[in-house]
Amino acid sequence: VVRRKLATDTSGTIFALSSGAPPCGVAVIRISGPGSGPALAAIIGGKVSCPLKPRRATVVKLSDPGTSEAIDDGLALWFPAPNSFTGEDVAEFHVHGGPAVVIGALDALSAMAGMRMAEPGEFTRRAFENGKMDLTAAEGLADLVEAETSAQRRQALRQLQGELGKLYESWRERLLKALAHIEAGIDFSDEDLPGGVEAAAAEEVDKLVGEIAAHLKDNRHGERLRSGLLIAIIGPPNAGKSSLLNLLAWRDAAIVSETAGTTRDVIEVHLDLGGYPVIVADTAGLRDVDDMGDGGDEVEAEGIRRARGKAREADLRLAVFDGQAWPQTDPHTAGLVDADTLVVVNKSDLGQPAAPLEVGGQPALAISALTGDGIETFLAAAAERVAGLMGSASSSVMGPALAPALTRARHREALEECRAALKRFLAAAGDDKTPELAAEDLRLAARALGRITGRIDVEDVLDAIFRDFCIGK
Ligand code: GDP
């Protein structure tokens, strides 16, 4: 597989439509690089140097400098370097968002010498390369653009504002200080140094290991909030799983998307549950493949395999039992009920299920997916479970006093690597024979942290981060 390389030509001038697809009310076209000023001047019919006041919106007439044909009346903004999003000279046009207007402006720009369309994420990449933001902030920006719920937006904004980056940078600085102490020990041996320097370094590293461990032991809530909590609806055929999913989808105005499938496949609906993103997956009825006999076809067997897979993979399970069979429960479904399962007995409109309402020690709620009976209580219980699983991510509402959450597997991997190197260092601490090896472990640990924010060794992670961006950002 050939990985597509992003353009690394950081000197050229790039432009792109930064707003959504036309037609729309207003379209924003952004230009960044040394050619921005001349391009802006040419399009608004001015002289070679840029005539606009910095950072002020000015009403302008846009025309194609090649043909002199009018394109639109709009606004122009001029952000001279370094006070711009990318740190370079940046110009912006706000024009009417018609396809022909946008194409006219983009055509005029691409006809100019030294100008090219931006690659996905290239504006943000330049901002990173010019020291305007670190990698975690760039990721926060991507997450903010993708955020679908208020809790996601809150988390992304904190990361964009640099909270996560600052935490990792502070850890890296402490590590580098400890490293400096160890290296001083190597260079000057004992006679020139005050005693206990290395012991102090080891103590600091020990403290850091504790802080990193606490940060990692987060039940993945930051990652869950970013990607959405996966809820699998499980239950025997005809218990009312699809009806419950439809009810949820219908009740919630914030459905984002629906992955269509056959009734035997897994269907996913993205919902906003109390501000949290959840992905509810309806699964094929759980039935033992062997029970099907000759009639059980391959497709259904595959559906059941997927259902079990989803049920295992899910953060929360919603077990739906058929109230008409109650108190008899489907053994396949009952076998999957655990502490992370919310149990419901459906079809209460046909008669309330007999007490005790519980399966496998988990309390059950009586509902009717048909009439909506009991749904309020059920939704409140589900929202409470989701908030619990999102853990302290929900506490971010309460202010910045709480530590920011790590939001990507990339962060976790680097932190694990950092912690492992620090533990090797501590295990060898006090062993006078290997100060050079000890220093190397600290260096590796600091480098792992630096990879998260992009302070060092970043080339290999750049592509992975910026290729998720859309063009014009
Ligand atoms: P699934 O196989 O578990 O997805 O079950 P469905 O949602 O397809 O429902 C199976 C049958 O039960 C359908 O005929 C539904 O109309 C019916 N059903 C679902 N929920 C209820 C309910 O709360 N009350 C009643 N009376 N019927 C229901």
Coordinates of C-alpha atoms in Angstrom, one line a residue, residues 41-289:
A41 CA -4.9 42.8 -4.6
A42 CA -5.3 41.4 -8.1
I43 CA -8.8 40.0 -7.5
I44 CA -10.1 43.3 -6.0
G45 CA -8.5 45.3 -8.8
G46 CA -5.9 46.9 -6.7
K47 CA -2.1 47.5 -7.1
V48 CA 0.5 44.8 -6.5
S49 CA 0.8 45.4 -2.8
C50 CA -2.2 44.7 -0.6
P51 CA -4.2 47.8 0.0
L52 CA -6.5 46.5 2.8
K53 CA -6.3 47.3 6.5
P54 CA -5.2 44.2 8.5
R55 CA -7.9 42.2 10.2
R56 CA -10.8 44.4 9.0
A57 CA -13.6 43.3 6.8
T58 CA -13.8 45.5 3.7
V59 CA -16.5 45.5 1.1
V60 CA -14.9 44.8 -2.3
K61 CA -15.8 44.0 -5.9
L62 CA -14.2 40.7 -7.0
S63 CA -13.2 40.2 -10.6
D64 CA -11.1 37.8 -12.6
P65 CA -7.8 39.7 -13.3
G66 CA -7.3 37.6 -16.4
T67 CA -10.6 38.5 -18.1
S68 CA -11.7 41.5 -16.0
E69 CA -15.1 39.8 -15.7
A70 CA -17.0 40.5 -12.4
I71 CA -17.3 37.6 -10.1
D72 CA -19.2 38.9 -7.1
D73 CA -19.5 41.7 -4.5
G74 CA -18.2 40.5 -1.2
L75 CA -16.0 41.0 1.8
A76 CA -12.2 40.7 1.9
L77 CA -10.0 40.2 5.0
W78 CA -6.3 40.5 5.2
F79 CA -4.2 38.9 8.0
P80 CA -0.5 39.7 7.5
A81 CA 2.0 37.2 8.9
P82 CA 2.5 36.2 11.7
N83 CA -0.9 37.2 13.1
S84 CA -3.0 34.7 11.1
F85 CA -4.3 31.2 11.5
T86 CA -1.4 29.6 9.6
G87 CA 1.2 32.2 10.7
E88 CA 1.7 33.1 7.1
D89 CA 0.1 36.0 5.1
V90 CA -3.6 35.0 4.9
A91 CA -6.4 36.5 2.8
E92 CA -10.0 35.6 3.0
F93 CA -13.0 36.3 0.7
H94 CA -16.6 36.0 1.8
V95 CA -18.7 35.7 -1.3
H96 CA -22.2 34.6 -2.1
G97 CA -22.2 30.8 -1.9
G98 CA -23.4 30.0 -5.4
P99 CA -21.4 27.3 -7.3
A100 CA -20.6 29.6 -10.2
V101 CA -19.4 32.4 -7.9
V102 CA -17.1 30.0 -6.0
I103 CA -15.8 28.3 -9.1
G104 CA -15.2 31.8 -10.7
A105 CA -13.1 32.9 -7.7
L106 CA -11.2 29.6 -7.5
D107 CA -10.5 29.6 -11.2
A108 CA -9.2 33.1 -11.0
L109 CA -6.9 32.1 -8.2
S110 CA -5.6 29.0 -9.8
A111 CA -4.7 30.9 -13.0
M112 CA -2.2 33.0 -10.9
A113 CA 1.4 32.0 -10.9
G114 CA 2.6 30.1 -7.8
M115 CA -0.9 29.4 -6.5
R116 CA -2.3 25.9 -6.0
M117 CA -5.3 24.3 -4.3
A118 CA -4.7 23.3 -0.7
E119 CA -4.4 19.6 0.3
P120 CA -6.7 18.3 3.0
G121 CA -5.7 19.8 6.4
E122 CA -2.9 21.8 4.8
F123 CA -3.9 25.1 6.4
T124 CA -3.8 23.5 9.9
R125 CA -0.6 21.7 9.0
R126 CA 1.0 25.0 8.2
A127 CA -0.3 26.4 11.5
F128 CA 1.4 23.5 13.3
E129 CA 4.6 23.9 11.4
N130 CA 4.7 27.6 12.1
G131 CA 4.3 26.9 15.9
K132 CA 0.7 28.3 16.0
M133 CA -0.6 25.1 17.6
D134 CA 0.7 21.7 18.8
L135 CA -0.5 18.4 17.4
T136 CA -3.1 17.8 20.2
A137 CA -4.6 21.3 19.4
A138 CA -4.7 20.4 15.7
E139 CA -6.6 17.2 16.7
G140 CA -8.9 19.2 18.9
L141 CA -9.7 21.4 16.0
A142 CA -10.5 18.4 13.8
D143 CA -12.7 17.0 16.6
L144 CA -14.5 20.3 17.1
V145 CA -15.4 20.4 13.4
E146 CA -16.7 16.8 13.8
A147 CA -18.4 17.3 17.1
E148 CA -22.1 16.3 17.1
T149 CA -23.0 16.6 20.7
S150 CA -22.4 19.2 23.4
A151 CA -20.1 17.0 25.5
Q152 CA -18.0 16.3 22.4
R153 CA -17.8 20.0 21.6
R154 CA -16.7 20.7 25.2
Q155 CA -14.0 18.1 25.1
A156 CA -12.7 19.2 21.6
L157 CA -12.7 22.9 22.6
R158 CA -10.6 22.2 25.7
Q159 CA -8.1 20.2 23.5
L160 CA -8.0 22.9 20.9
Q161 CA -7.3 25.5 23.6
G162 CA -4.2 23.4 24.5
E163 CA -5.2 21.8 27.8
L164 CA -4.0 18.4 26.9
G165 CA -0.9 19.6 25.1
K166 CA 0.1 21.7 28.2
L167 CA -0.3 18.7 30.5
Y168 CA 2.0 16.5 28.3
E169 CA 4.5 19.4 27.8
S170 CA 4.7 19.9 31.5
W171 CA 5.4 16.2 32.0
R172 CA 8.1 16.3 29.3
E173 CA 9.7 19.3 30.9
R174 CA 9.9 17.6 34.2
L175 CA 11.4 14.5 32.5
L176 CA 14.0 16.6 30.7
K177 CA 15.0 18.2 34.0
A178 CA 15.4 14.8 35.6
L179 CA 17.4 13.7 32.5
A180 CA 19.7 16.7 32.9
H181 CA 20.4 15.7 36.5
I182 CA 21.3 12.1 35.4
E183 CA 23.5 13.4 32.6
A184 CA 25.2 15.8 35.0
G185 CA 26.0 12.7 37.1
I186 CA 27.5 11.0 34.1
D187 CA 29.6 14.0 33.1
F188 CA 30.9 15.1 36.4
S189 CA 30.9 11.9 38.5
D190 CA 30.4 12.2 42.2
E191 CA 33.0 14.7 43.3
D192 CA 31.6 17.9 41.7
L193 CA 28.0 17.3 42.4
P194 CA 25.9 17.8 45.5
G195 CA 24.7 14.4 46.8
G196 CA 21.3 13.1 46.1
V197 CA 20.8 14.6 42.7
E198 CA 20.1 11.2 41.1
A199 CA 17.9 10.2 44.0
A200 CA 15.8 13.3 43.5
A201 CA 15.5 12.5 39.8
A202 CA 14.3 9.0 40.6
E203 CA 11.8 10.5 43.0
E204 CA 10.5 12.8 40.4
V205 CA 10.2 10.0 37.8
D206 CA 8.4 7.9 40.4
K207 CA 5.8 10.7 40.9
L208 CA 5.4 11.1 37.1
V209 CA 4.8 7.4 36.7
G210 CA 2.0 7.7 39.2
E211 CA 0.4 10.7 37.4
I212 CA 0.6 9.0 34.0
A213 CA -0.9 5.8 35.5
A214 CA -3.8 7.9 36.9
H215 CA -4.3 9.6 33.6
L216 CA -4.3 6.3 31.7
K217 CA -6.7 4.7 34.1
D218 CA -9.6 6.6 32.7
N219 CA -11.9 3.8 31.5
R220 CA -11.3 5.3 28.0
H221 CA -13.9 8.0 28.6
G222 CA -12.2 10.6 26.4
E223 CA -11.9 8.2 23.5
R224 CA -15.4 7.0 24.1
L225 CA -16.7 10.6 24.1
R226 CA -14.9 11.3 20.9
S227 CA -16.1 8.2 19.0
G228 CA -19.4 7.7 20.7
L229 CA -20.5 5.0 23.2
L230 CA -21.5 1.8 21.6
I231 CA -24.8 0.3 22.8
A232 CA -25.9 -3.1 21.5
I233 CA -29.5 -4.1 21.6
I234 CA -29.7 -7.8 22.2
G235 CA -32.5 -10.2 22.6
P236 CA -34.4 -13.1 21.1
P237 CA -36.3 -12.7 17.8
N238 CA -39.5 -10.8 18.0
A239 CA -38.8 -9.4 21.5
G240 CA -39.1 -5.9 20.0
K241 CA -35.5 -4.8 19.5
S242 CA -36.2 -3.1 16.1
S243 CA -39.3 -1.5 17.6
L244 CA -37.3 -0.1 20.5
L245 CA -34.6 1.2 18.2
N246 CA -37.2 2.9 16.0
L247 CA -38.8 4.4 19.0
L248 CA -35.4 5.8 20.2
A249 CA -34.6 7.1 16.7
W250 CA -38.0 8.7 16.4
R251 CA -38.0 10.3 19.9
D252 CA -34.6 11.8 19.4
A253 CA -34.4 14.8 17.1
A254 CA -30.6 14.5 16.9
I255 CA -30.2 11.4 14.8
V256 CA -27.1 11.9 12.9
S257 CA -26.9 9.0 10.5
E258 CA -28.3 5.6 9.9
T259 CA -26.3 2.7 8.5
A260 CA -28.9 0.8 6.6
G261 CA -28.7 -3.0 6.4
T262 CA -31.0 -5.9 6.0
T263 CA -33.1 -7.0 9.0
R264 CA -30.5 -9.7 9.5
D265 CA -27.6 -7.4 9.6
V266 CA -26.5 -5.0 12.3
I267 CA -28.2 -1.6 12.0
E268 CA -26.6 1.4 13.8
V269 CA -28.3 4.7 14.7
H270 CA -26.3 7.6 16.1
L271 CA -28.1 9.4 18.9
D272 CA -27.5 12.2 21.2
L273 CA -28.4 10.9 24.7
G274 CA -28.3 13.7 27.2
G275 CA -25.5 15.4 25.4
Y276 CA -23.5 12.2 24.9
P277 CA -23.0 10.6 21.5
V278 CA -24.1 7.0 21.4
I279 CA -24.3 4.5 18.6
V280 CA -27.1 2.1 19.1
A281 CA -26.8 -1.1 17.2
D282 CA -29.7 -3.4 16.6
T283 CA -28.6 -6.9 16.2
A284 CA -30.1 -10.0 14.6
G285 CA -32.1 -12.1 17.1
L286 CA -29.9 -14.2 19.3
R287 CA -30.7 -17.8 18.5
D288 CA -28.4 -20.7 18.7
V289 CA -27.2 -21.5 15.2

